[in-house]
XYZ file of N, CA, C and O in Angstrom:
840
model
N -33.656 -23.798 7.432
C -33.166 -22.356 7.518
C -32.033 -21.989 6.465
O -31.205 -22.536 6.361
N -32.563 -20.721 6.050
C -31.547 -20.139 5.111
C -30.155 -19.701 5.658
O -30.157 -18.913 6.729
N -29.199 -20.135 5.300
C -27.855 -19.632 5.978
C -27.781 -18.192 5.683
O -27.996 -17.574 4.793
N -27.006 -17.470 6.664
C -26.605 -15.977 6.760
C -25.779 -15.789 5.211
O -26.021 -14.714 4.798
N -24.904 -16.587 5.054
C -24.097 -16.283 3.870
C -24.086 -17.395 3.032
O -24.305 -18.527 3.225
N -24.040 -17.193 1.533
C -24.190 -18.148 0.593
C -23.016 -18.979 0.560
O -21.952 -18.781 0.857
N -23.074 -20.308 0.078
C -22.074 -21.248 0.286
C -20.724 -20.903 -0.470
O -19.568 -21.041 0.015
N -21.065 -20.185 -1.550
C -19.993 -19.523 -2.345
C -19.086 -18.643 -1.607
O -17.888 -18.544 -1.824
N -19.880 -17.909 -0.837
C -19.084 -16.638 0.082
C -18.124 -17.597 1.159
O -17.029 -17.249 1.290
N -18.758 -18.402 1.706
C -18.082 -19.245 2.999
C -16.870 -19.874 2.240
O -15.867 -19.945 2.949
N -17.060 -20.402 0.961
C -15.877 -21.108 0.344
C -14.639 -20.294 0.170
O -13.554 -20.839 0.304
N -14.861 -19.025 -0.117
C -13.667 -18.192 -0.245
C -13.209 -17.332 0.745
O -12.173 -16.563 0.595
N -13.892 -17.427 1.949
C -13.662 -16.516 3.081
C -12.264 -16.574 3.466
O -11.571 -15.737 3.872
N -11.880 -18.190 3.815
C -10.624 -18.352 4.151
C -9.376 -18.022 3.401
O -8.597 -17.248 3.767
N -9.638 -18.482 2.015
C -8.634 -18.160 1.143
C -8.485 -16.644 0.958
O -7.286 -16.039 0.708
N -9.617 -15.804 1.026
C -9.502 -14.294 1.010
C -8.813 -13.867 2.063
O -7.780 -12.892 1.926
N -8.938 -14.090 3.375
C -8.184 -13.673 4.598
C -6.851 -14.036 4.253
O -5.780 -13.132 4.621
N -6.522 -15.224 3.675
C -4.902 -15.526 3.549
C -4.327 -14.718 2.611
O -3.268 -14.151 2.754
N -5.157 -14.412 1.458
C -4.490 -13.637 0.352
C -4.308 -12.209 0.787
O -3.237 -11.516 0.655
N -5.220 -11.644 1.749
C -5.163 -10.243 2.244
C -3.891 -10.350 3.095
O -3.245 -9.221 3.209
N -3.594 -11.297 4.053
C -2.636 -11.385 4.965
C -1.264 -11.270 4.082
O -0.372 -10.654 4.339
N -1.051 -12.289 3.226
C 0.308 -12.385 2.587
C 0.418 -11.055 1.646
O 1.479 -10.619 1.726
N -0.602 -10.596 1.105
C -0.450 -9.385 0.136
C -0.060 -8.334 1.126
O 0.608 -7.255 0.530
N -0.629 -7.997 2.223
C -0.481 -7.011 3.210
C 0.806 -6.938 4.016
O 1.420 -5.877 4.063
N 1.230 -8.114 3.973
C 2.464 -8.042 5.069
C 3.889 -8.269 4.354
O 4.906 -8.073 4.869
N 3.798 -8.653 3.064
C 4.975 -8.945 1.999
C 5.460 -7.429 1.859
O 4.828 -6.535 1.604
N 6.752 -7.378 1.518
C 7.244 -5.954 0.978
C 6.627 -5.401 -0.075
O 6.186 -6.109 -1.096
N 6.416 -4.129 -0.128
C 5.890 -3.417 -1.193
C 6.036 -1.858 -0.849
O 6.623 -1.548 0.086
N 5.715 -0.974 -1.742
C 5.790 0.302 -1.623
C 5.330 0.802 -0.187
O 5.860 1.613 0.496
N 4.115 0.453 0.119
C 3.440 0.963 1.395
C 4.409 0.574 2.735
O 4.768 1.357 3.394
N 4.692 -0.807 2.611
C 5.283 -1.303 3.730
C 6.840 -0.729 3.846
O 7.421 -0.379 4.985
N 7.406 -0.413 2.906
C 8.844 0.018 2.720
C 8.786 1.480 3.254
O 9.518 1.852 4.257
N 7.800 2.402 2.873
C 7.777 3.603 3.391
C 7.243 3.689 4.759
O 7.733 4.478 5.665
N 6.478 2.856 5.331
C 6.206 2.500 6.806
C 7.213 2.280 7.743
O 7.442 2.934 8.613
N 8.064 1.526 7.174
C 9.239 0.946 8.007
C 10.241 2.312 8.122
O 10.770 2.507 9.191
N 10.429 3.021 6.953
C 11.366 4.246 7.027
C 10.509 5.254 7.981
O 11.433 5.856 8.723
N 9.336 5.472 7.695
C 8.655 6.341 8.709
C 8.615 6.026 10.059
O 8.857 7.049 10.999
N 8.504 4.762 10.308
C 8.623 4.348 11.864
C 9.942 4.763 12.268
O 10.112 5.152 13.556
N 10.991 4.412 11.576
C 12.444 4.822 12.179
C 12.735 6.217 12.152
O 13.272 6.808 13.038
N 12.092 7.015 11.361
C 12.402 8.519 11.160
C 11.585 9.363 12.199
O 12.075 10.089 12.698
N 10.270 8.878 12.341
C 9.199 9.672 13.160
C 8.768 9.039 14.225
O 7.973 9.646 15.029
N 8.724 7.735 14.282
C 8.333 6.889 15.275
C 6.937 6.366 15.095
O 6.376 6.846 14.047
N 6.473 5.428 15.785
C 5.102 4.803 15.614
C 3.865 5.823 15.715
O 3.127 5.728 14.858
N 3.923 6.600 16.702
C 2.817 7.405 16.938
C 2.418 8.508 15.733
O 1.456 8.586 15.215
N 3.585 8.908 15.300
C 3.480 10.061 14.158
C 3.256 9.250 12.866
O 2.893 9.933 12.056
N 3.430 7.997 12.895
C 2.989 7.306 11.489
C 1.856 6.733 11.438
O 1.372 6.181 10.681
N 0.927 6.862 12.520
C -0.551 6.317 12.605
C -1.310 6.926 11.453
O -1.894 6.256 10.722
N -1.262 8.261 11.281
C -2.117 8.584 10.161
C -1.660 8.041 8.667
O -2.612 7.928 7.899
N -0.425 7.815 8.620
C 0.053 7.328 7.280
C -0.422 5.807 7.218
O -1.016 5.328 6.292
N -0.521 5.134 8.528
C -1.116 3.599 8.355
C -2.682 3.803 8.132
O -3.062 2.812 7.337
N -3.212 4.674 8.700
C -4.735 4.638 8.544
C -4.973 4.873 6.895
O -6.107 4.516 6.632
N -4.525 5.852 6.434
C -4.502 6.294 5.115
C -4.226 5.292 4.127
O -5.038 4.844 3.248
N -3.215 4.309 4.328
C -3.108 3.138 3.880
C -4.120 2.227 3.820
O -4.696 1.607 2.742
N -4.594 1.980 4.919
C -5.825 0.989 5.107
C -7.023 1.335 4.636
O -7.708 0.614 3.906
N -7.559 2.607 5.028
C -8.822 2.965 4.546
C -8.800 3.410 3.031
O -9.735 3.233 2.431
N -7.577 4.001 2.729
C -7.496 4.450 1.316
C -7.719 3.043 0.393
O -8.344 3.190 -0.584
N -6.989 2.098 0.815
C -7.072 0.897 -0.083
C -8.419 0.272 -0.098
O -9.029 -0.349 -1.159
N -8.889 0.127 1.041
C -10.446 -0.273 1.405
C -11.455 0.477 0.272
O -12.228 -0.212 -0.473
N -11.276 1.708 0.428
C -12.213 2.419 -0.646
C -11.971 2.328 -2.015
O -12.872 2.249 -2.884
N -10.622 2.244 -2.270
C -10.055 1.931 -3.683
C -10.894 0.538 -3.991
O -11.064 0.208 -5.207
N -10.713 -0.461 -3.253
C -11.349 -1.848 -3.589
C -12.691 -1.736 -3.751
O -13.237 -2.204 -5.011
N -13.500 -1.046 -3.037
C -14.955 -0.701 -3.413
C -15.154 -0.056 -4.582
O -15.960 -0.497 -5.396
N -14.527 0.751 -4.861
C -14.773 1.755 -6.023
C -14.402 0.946 -7.214
O -14.957 1.104 -8.414
N -13.321 0.225 -7.272
C -12.907 -0.550 -8.473
C -13.943 -1.684 -8.577
O -14.358 -1.962 -9.744
N -14.438 -2.255 -7.555
C -15.502 -3.117 -7.634
C -16.828 -2.713 -8.055
O -17.481 -3.411 -8.879
N -17.092 -1.453 -7.976
C -18.289 -0.844 -8.450
C -18.295 -0.410 -9.646
O -19.346 0.139 -10.136
N -17.187 -0.455 -10.462
C -17.172 -0.039 -11.864
C -15.978 0.629 -12.308
O -15.959 0.903 -13.643
N -15.098 1.109 -11.672
C -14.063 1.832 -12.090
C -13.159 0.979 -12.982
O -12.640 1.450 -13.901
N -13.145 -0.374 -12.606
C -12.472 -1.259 -13.486
C -12.917 -1.302 -15.037
O -12.253 -1.395 -16.028
N -14.292 -0.973 -15.147
C -14.812 -1.068 -16.367
C -14.581 0.239 -17.277
O -14.184 0.064 -18.273
N -14.351 1.263 -16.464
C -13.847 2.557 -17.204
C -12.452 2.507 -17.690
O -12.437 2.830 -18.810
N -11.733 1.714 -16.959
C -10.300 1.583 -17.402
C -10.344 0.492 -18.626
O -9.489 0.552 -19.567
N -11.297 -0.387 -18.723
C -11.363 -1.146 -19.847
C -11.921 -0.449 -20.980
O -11.370 -0.828 -22.189
N -12.815 0.591 -21.025
C -13.156 1.407 -21.967
C -12.107 2.351 -22.433
O -11.765 2.734 -23.611
N -11.277 3.009 -21.667
C -10.249 3.987 -21.868
C -9.001 3.245 -21.091
O -8.295 3.925 -20.232
N -8.295 2.321 -21.880
C -6.998 1.707 -21.593
C -5.989 2.770 -21.236
O -5.006 2.554 -20.477
N -5.957 3.815 -22.009
C -4.912 4.811 -21.949
C -4.882 5.577 -20.635
O -3.762 5.809 -20.063
N -6.123 5.700 -19.886
C -6.080 6.098 -18.684
C -5.467 5.402 -17.578
O -4.845 5.971 -16.732
N -5.379 4.067 -17.509
C -4.941 3.233 -16.874
C -3.262 3.378 -17.106
O -2.560 3.448 -16.070
N -2.812 3.366 -18.327
C -1.436 3.470 -18.681
C -0.837 4.810 -18.137
O 0.278 4.812 -17.565
N -1.650 5.910 -18.161
C -1.197 7.264 -17.730
C -1.069 7.207 -16.263
O 0.219 7.669 -15.649
N -2.042 6.530 -15.514
C -1.984 6.441 -14.071
C -0.757 5.474 -13.752
O -0.295 5.878 -12.615
N -0.380 4.515 -14.388
C 0.624 3.494 -14.092
C 1.887 4.302 -14.204
O 2.760 4.225 -13.163
N 2.103 4.901 -15.178
C 3.617 5.597 -15.298
C 3.599 6.837 -14.553
O 4.741 7.149 -14.093
N 2.442 7.549 -14.219
C 2.529 8.650 -13.237
C 2.910 8.140 -11.881
O 3.644 8.772 -11.123
N 2.326 6.950 -11.597
C 2.685 6.393 -10.137
C 3.921 5.914 -10.035
O 4.775 6.172 -9.100
N 4.541 5.586 -11.289
C 6.002 5.107 -11.368
C 6.929 6.281 -10.985
O 7.873 6.198 -10.148
N 6.752 7.439 -11.684
C 7.425 8.691 -11.363
C 7.204 9.036 -10.052
O 8.270 9.561 -9.310
N 5.928 9.098 -9.460
C 5.851 9.459 -8.165
C 6.698 8.602 -7.146
O 7.205 9.208 -5.994
N 6.657 7.280 -7.408
C 7.439 6.432 -6.436
C 9.026 6.807 -6.524
O 9.640 6.749 -5.436
N 9.448 6.975 -7.766
C 10.791 7.477 -7.749
C 10.953 8.764 -6.962
O 12.103 8.845 -6.315
N 10.226 9.616 -7.075
C 10.132 10.986 -6.332
C 10.209 10.545 -4.680
O 10.919 11.081 -3.988
N 9.321 9.670 -4.382
C 9.328 9.247 -3.015
C 10.528 8.547 -2.624
O 11.060 8.816 -1.296
N 11.040 7.710 -3.378
C 12.430 7.137 -3.030
C 13.492 8.060 -2.855
O 14.342 7.942 -1.944
N 13.296 9.107 -3.638
C 14.486 10.103 -3.419
C 14.326 10.830 -2.137
O 15.209 11.133 -1.313
N 13.025 11.197 -1.718
C 12.645 11.881 -0.444
C 13.189 10.932 0.726
O 13.679 11.312 1.546
N 12.879 9.531 0.599
C 13.280 8.706 1.792
C 14.729 8.579 1.951
O 15.230 8.662 3.018
N 15.429 8.398 0.695
C 16.948 8.462 0.614
C 17.572 9.645 1.381
O 18.593 9.541 2.181
N 16.889 10.866 1.215
C 17.398 12.182 1.926
C 16.843 12.347 3.163
O 17.340 13.430 3.750
N 15.943 11.398 3.644
C 15.441 11.669 5.009
C 16.538 11.469 6.024
O 17.127 10.513 6.056
N 16.518 12.154 7.275
C 17.547 11.925 8.234
C 16.908 11.845 9.667
O 15.547 11.675 9.689
N 17.814 11.593 10.535
C 17.354 11.261 12.012
C 16.885 12.656 12.709
O 16.832 13.644 12.139
N 16.559 12.387 13.860
C 16.229 13.352 14.937
C 17.279 14.536 14.863
O 18.353 13.903 14.990
N 16.869 15.670 14.772
C 17.916 16.839 14.918
C 17.708 17.909 15.752
O 16.595 18.459 15.691
N 18.547 17.996 16.999
C 18.173 18.998 17.996
C 16.874 18.614 18.556
O 16.018 19.589 19.031
N 16.446 17.535 18.767
C 15.196 17.072 19.656
C 14.161 17.127 18.712
O 12.925 16.783 19.144
N 13.947 17.385 17.374
C 12.905 17.452 16.434
C 13.382 16.411 15.356
O 14.494 16.471 14.987
N 12.315 15.965 14.650
C 12.496 15.039 13.490
C 12.575 15.924 12.236
O 11.819 17.033 12.202
N 13.390 15.711 11.563
C 13.493 16.230 10.101
C 12.369 15.869 9.212
O 12.165 14.673 9.117
N 11.856 16.779 8.464
C 10.788 16.588 7.698
C 9.368 16.012 8.271
O 9.315 16.379 9.595
N 8.575 15.671 7.595
C 7.209 15.323 8.078
C 6.760 14.099 7.611
O 7.030 13.691 6.342
N 5.941 13.333 8.389
C 5.564 12.048 7.938
C 4.278 12.393 6.808
O 3.756 13.334 7.001
N 4.050 11.109 6.141
C 2.746 11.199 5.404
C 1.440 11.508 6.259
O 1.260 11.121 7.103
N 0.738 12.312 5.729
C -0.714 12.715 6.335
C -1.698 11.491 5.698
O -1.359 10.650 4.936
N -2.728 11.489 6.522
C -3.665 10.490 6.070
C -4.235 10.657 4.725
O -4.427 9.520 4.046
N -4.472 11.797 4.360
C -4.779 11.977 2.875
C -3.891 11.766 1.900
O -4.145 11.009 0.802
N -2.593 11.983 2.079
C -1.520 11.771 1.100
C -1.465 10.124 1.151
O -1.283 9.658 -0.065
N -1.562 9.411 2.097
C -1.456 7.925 1.960
C -2.589 7.306 1.433
O -2.375 6.565 0.570
N -3.814 7.929 1.422
C -5.066 7.466 0.880
C -4.935 7.501 -0.501
O -5.223 6.563 -1.269
N -4.513 8.776 -0.930
C -4.449 9.083 -2.405
C -3.357 8.304 -2.988
O -3.363 7.988 -4.292
N -2.253 7.971 -2.371
C -1.043 7.166 -2.831
C -1.405 6.051 -3.457
O -1.053 5.326 -4.413
N -2.546 5.256 -2.665
C -2.922 4.010 -3.024
C -3.323 3.708 -4.754
O -3.190 2.740 -5.276
N -3.693 4.883 -5.232
C -4.276 5.053 -6.616
C -3.117 5.016 -7.642
O -3.214 4.891 -8.774
N -1.899 5.344 -6.987
C -0.597 5.107 -7.945
C 0.331 4.111 -7.511
O 1.367 3.909 -7.813
N -0.147 3.137 -6.527
C 0.743 2.107 -6.095
C 0.310 0.886 -6.789
O -0.717 0.325 -6.745
N 1.476 0.392 -7.625
C 1.065 -0.888 -8.461
C 0.576 -2.002 -7.651
O -0.154 -2.824 -8.219
N 1.303 -2.131 -6.396
C 0.799 -3.493 -5.718
C -0.689 -3.357 -5.207
O -1.344 -4.218 -5.151
N -1.108 -2.137 -5.020
C -2.479 -1.826 -4.368
C -3.377 -2.271 -5.632
O -4.387 -2.951 -5.394
N -3.026 -1.955 -6.786
C -3.866 -2.479 -8.088
C -4.058 -3.676 -8.205
O -4.983 -4.378 -8.385
N -2.792 -4.444 -7.975
C -2.726 -5.908 -8.130
C -3.591 -6.576 -6.944
O -4.450 -7.609 -7.463
N -3.645 -6.233 -5.839
C -4.436 -6.677 -4.787
C -5.823 -6.473 -4.957
O -6.634 -7.316 -4.884
N -6.250 -5.111 -5.640
C -7.563 -4.839 -5.653
C -8.131 -5.766 -6.698
O -9.237 -6.330 -6.586
N -7.495 -5.979 -7.902
C -8.216 -6.705 -8.981
C -8.104 -8.176 -8.725
O -8.906 -8.793 -8.973
N -7.099 -8.622 -7.867
C -6.930 -9.938 -7.380
C -8.340 -10.255 -6.547
O -8.760 -11.428 -6.559
N -8.528 -9.444 -5.533
C -9.525 -9.828 -4.661
C -10.890 -9.611 -5.585
O -11.774 -10.852 -5.178
N -10.994 -8.869 -6.375
C -12.328 -8.812 -6.991
C -12.588 -9.932 -7.971
O -13.763 -10.506 -8.052
N -11.403 -10.224 -8.830
C -11.549 -11.260 -9.705
C -11.661 -12.708 -9.176
O -12.245 -13.669 -9.828
N -10.874 -12.801 -7.979
C -10.857 -14.262 -7.678
C -11.506 -14.656 -6.260
O -12.139 -15.787 -6.092
N -11.802 -13.662 -5.413
C -12.445 -13.686 -4.169
C -13.767 -13.118 -3.912
O -14.189 -13.015 -2.792
N -14.290 -12.654 -4.861
C -15.715 -12.031 -4.977
C -16.643 -12.735 -5.704
O -16.841 -12.304 -6.938
N -17.473 -13.719 -5.218
C -18.156 -14.272 -6.103
C -19.400 -13.584 -6.689
O -19.610 -12.507 -6.060
N -19.792 -13.887 -7.955
C -20.872 -13.156 -8.616
C -22.031 -13.111 -7.914
O -22.891 -12.122 -8.063
N -22.428 -14.360 -7.253
C -23.830 -14.311 -6.877
C -23.699 -13.699 -5.491
O -22.965 -13.689 -4.617
N -24.695 -12.570 -5.427
C -24.797 -11.678 -4.444
C -23.382 -10.770 -4.343
O -22.824 -10.374 -3.329
N -23.220 -10.292 -5.587
C -21.910 -9.605 -5.837
C -21.636 -8.500 -4.777
O -20.534 -8.319 -4.197
N -22.536 -7.516 -4.632
C -22.367 -6.370 -3.969
C -22.285 -6.557 -2.365
O -21.347 -6.074 -1.660
N -22.967 -7.569 -1.862
C -22.768 -8.083 -0.538
C -21.262 -8.881 -0.492
O -20.800 -8.446 0.574
N -20.916 -9.491 -1.227
C -19.613 -10.104 -1.262
C -18.556 -9.053 -1.376
O -17.448 -9.329 -0.773
N -18.755 -8.013 -2.096
C -17.750 -6.942 -2.321
C -17.578 -6.340 -1.030
O -16.485 -5.967 -0.439
N -18.824 -5.872 -0.260
C -18.453 -5.110 1.004
C -17.793 -6.249 1.975
O -16.946 -5.739 2.771
N -18.134 -7.591 2.015
C -17.504 -8.407 3.077
C -15.946 -8.590 2.548
O -15.175 -8.486 3.518
N -15.638 -8.610 1.361
C -14.351 -8.580 1.057
C -13.611 -7.440 1.461
O -12.473 -7.367 1.859
N -14.243 -6.071 1.353
C -13.549 -5.053 1.536
C -13.398 -5.059 3.088
O -12.195 -4.446 3.797
N -14.436 -5.492 4.065
C -14.252 -5.652 5.445
C -13.069 -6.468 5.815
O -12.327 -6.150 6.623
N -13.141 -7.740 5.235
C -11.942 -8.609 5.554
C -10.686 -8.092 5.242
O -9.577 -8.186 6.088
N -10.354 -7.405 4.182
C -9.198 -6.834 3.682
C -8.718 -5.752 4.758
O -7.663 -5.409 5.177
N -9.824 -4.878 5.136
C -9.573 -3.630 6.113
C -9.024 -4.240 7.350
O -8.107 -3.620 7.941
N -9.710 -5.276 7.878
C -9.385 -5.884 9.057
C -7.787 -6.511 9.101
O -7.108 -6.319 10.090
N -7.578 -7.105 8.192
C -6.372 -7.926 8.040
C -5.403 -7.062 7.608
O -4.237 -7.118 8.243
N -5.420 -6.149 6.930
C -4.299 -5.207 6.325
C -3.934 -4.306 7.603
O -2.483 -4.169 7.529
N -4.477 -3.772 8.422
C -4.068 -2.664 9.520
C -3.052 -3.413 10.132
O -1.915 -2.851 10.439
N -3.212 -4.638 10.972
C -2.232 -4.985 11.765
C -1.104 -5.555 11.060
O 0.209 -5.467 11.449
N -1.188 -5.765 9.808
C -0.170 -6.372 8.955
C 0.855 -5.282 8.577
O 2.036 -5.338 8.714
N 0.449 -4.143 8.188
C 1.198 -3.009 7.945
C 1.759 -2.206 9.150
O 2.943 -1.894 9.146
N 0.905 -2.355 10.303
C 1.528 -1.961 11.549
C 2.868 -2.731 11.905
O 3.624 -2.175 12.800
N 2.947 -3.933 11.484
C 4.233 -4.752 11.892
C 5.349 -4.020 11.212
O 6.481 -3.974 11.903
N 5.173 -3.551 10.059
C 6.451 -2.732 9.284
C 6.688 -1.553 10.155
O 7.756 -1.038 10.208
N 5.575 -0.829 10.578
C 5.841 0.511 11.178
C 6.562 0.020 12.447
O 7.546 0.774 13.005
N 6.045 -0.791 13.100
C 6.785 -1.235 14.607
C 8.194 -1.827 14.243
O 9.058 -1.392 15.307
N 8.491 -2.350 13.114
C 9.744 -2.789 13.028
C 10.762 -1.617 12.747
O 11.734 -1.501 13.219
N 10.196 -0.614 12.142
C 11.228 0.601 11.693
C 11.318 1.383 12.989
O 12.352 1.863 13.496
N 10.077 1.387 14.006
C 10.292 2.098 15.202
C 11.137 1.388 16.117
O 12.112 1.986 16.830
N 11.258 0.092 15.959
C 12.013 -0.871 16.976
C 13.608 -0.467 16.448
O 14.685 -0.484 17.521
N 13.834 -0.218 15.373
C 15.224 0.022 14.795
C 15.881 1.442 15.394
O 16.993 1.691 15.524
N 15.078 2.250 16.075
C 15.451 3.504 16.528
C 16.338 3.370 17.570
O 17.402 3.863 17.901
N 15.984 1.943 18.408
C 17.015 1.615 19.627
C 18.355 1.175 19.140
O 19.239 1.103 19.988
N 18.330 0.611 17.991
C 19.610 0.081 17.307
C 20.445 0.894 16.517
O 21.558 0.846 16.503
N 19.901 1.727 15.847
C 20.546 2.524 14.730
C 20.410 3.880 15.353
O 19.655 4.870 15.252
N 21.532 4.153 16.188
C 21.779 5.405 16.945
C 22.426 6.694 16.082
O 22.242 7.709 16.165
N 23.419 6.039 15.281
C 24.268 6.935 14.568
C 23.670 7.446 13.376
O 22.933 6.722 12.677
N 23.661 8.856 12.966
C 23.028 9.447 11.888
C 23.372 8.467 10.548
O 22.487 8.411 9.774
N 24.622 8.211 10.411
C 25.110 7.459 9.254
C 24.190 6.086 9.056
O 23.842 5.757 8.013
N 23.934 5.531 10.241
C 23.142 4.106 10.098
C 21.780 4.398 9.683
O 21.228 3.547 8.891
N 21.090 5.465 10.230
C 19.830 5.696 9.893
C 19.686 6.079 8.356
O 18.823 5.769 7.799
N 20.631 6.944 7.950
C 20.713 7.247 6.576
C 20.983 6.037 5.548
O 20.196 5.913 4.584
N 21.717 5.209 5.960
C 21.973 3.866 5.165
C 20.633 3.180 5.229
O 20.306 2.604 4.159
N 20.183 2.877 6.401
C 18.867 2.317 6.270
C 17.737 2.903 5.372
O 17.070 2.089 4.646
N 17.660 4.110 5.300
C 16.646 4.814 4.487
C 17.026 4.755 3.174
O 16.120 4.496 2.337
N 18.414 4.965 2.723
C 18.609 4.550 1.518
C 18.351 3.213 0.978
O 17.972 2.954 -0.168
N 18.618 2.009 2.006
C 18.217 0.904 1.465
C 16.508 0.673 1.131
O 16.315 0.147 0.247
N 15.927 1.401 2.035
C 14.494 1.361 1.806
C 14.133 2.006 0.513
O 13.215 1.478 -0.182
N 14.878 3.148 0.060
C 14.616 3.858 -0.968
C 15.031 2.891 -2.215
O 14.208 2.813 -3.193
N 16.132 2.132 -2.282
C 16.435 1.309 -3.216
C 15.394 0.291 -3.353
O 15.034 -0.237 -4.437
N 14.941 -0.353 -2.372
C 13.774 -1.324 -2.409
C 12.571 -0.785 -2.991
O 11.786 -1.525 -3.938
N 12.208 0.561 -2.874
C 11.201 1.171 -3.476
C 11.309 1.186 -4.892
O 10.404 0.852 -5.568
N 12.356 1.642 -5.313
C 12.792 1.508 -6.801
C 12.795 0.146 -7.398
O 12.129 0.077 -8.411
N 13.149 -0.863 -6.713
C 13.184 -2.229 -7.231
C 11.745 -2.636 -7.205
O 11.609 -3.497 -8.092
N 10.794 -2.202 -6.594
C 9.475 -2.626 -6.565
C 8.814 -1.994 -8.027
O 7.817 -2.570 -8.227
N 9.476 -1.242 -8.590
C 9.017 -0.867 -9.950
C 9.248 -1.651 -11.235
O 9.197 -1.350 -12.299
N 9.876 -2.941 -10.753
C 10.381 -3.616 -12.026
C 9.248 -4.095 -12.814
O 9.698 -4.299 -14.048
N 7.967 -4.348 -12.514
C 6.896 -4.730 -13.517
C 6.814 -3.615 -14.608
O 6.749 -3.615 -15.738
N 7.031 -2.160 -14.130
C 6.629 -1.098 -15.047
C 7.939 -1.069 -15.928
O 7.792 -0.846 -17.110
N 9.149 -1.446 -15.432
C 10.275 -1.352 -16.200
C 10.114 -2.556 -17.269
O 10.742 -2.397 -18.507
N 9.633 -3.764 -17.007
C 9.413 -4.796 -17.909
C 8.638 -4.267 -19.051
O 8.912 -4.674 -20.301
N 7.603 -3.527 -18.661
C 6.686 -2.973 -19.739
C 7.361 -2.042 -20.698
O 7.292 -2.190 -21.996
N 8.074 -1.229 -20.014
C 8.960 -0.219 -21.000
C 9.914 -1.053 -21.888
O 9.972 -0.552 -23.048
N 10.542 -2.211 -21.350
C 11.521 -2.964 -22.248
C 10.904 -3.697 -23.320
O 11.311 -3.845 -24.440
N 9.520 -4.093 -22.936
C 8.843 -4.716 -24.118
C 8.411 -3.791 -25.244
O 8.237 -4.305 -26.407
N 8.157 -2.513 -24.788
C 7.864 -1.574 -25.858
C 8.912 -1.224 -26.648
O 8.724 -0.590 -27.777
N 10.008 -1.381 -26.239
C 11.416 -0.736 -26.855
C 11.641 -1.798 -28.023
O 11.388 -2.863 -28.161
């Protein structure tokens, strides 16, 4: 009887799930912003942000696998422009997070990320690019590539959502501990600094060019 999945796919399924878990749950721009959003806006209002991250990255993974990576290979300057534009956008987001405050007069200051904003953000998120390229290059066997790409995207989608949800829940739980506006502002400033620190690969590239 012919197996449902080729042997090469079964061989990478476990490692793929582990890679998706480790990559999704470790600190990065998405998780830092979700923790800050959970603290500032609460879990429920951050759900569109979470879904945007989850489905936006899944779509990005599929599109990169279907040939967007080839386009960047032919036009390397396009990737460079995207990388540095993403770094500037992350600095802007860090500034916004550092300036975000607690509830004022029964309402929250500012607005959380929308689904579309979070989905589009994946295209300028350095960690998302590393994850997408890693999944395609390492955990997507060439035999039956399109089927394996769809399976890899599904695995990443399923693993990613609860992983990033942990960070949102962490930020939301801090609402019970951080009651003073100064404490909330200090936490958001810390998250902003971590977001800036996540840009160290881009800074290394700039230093290498200097």
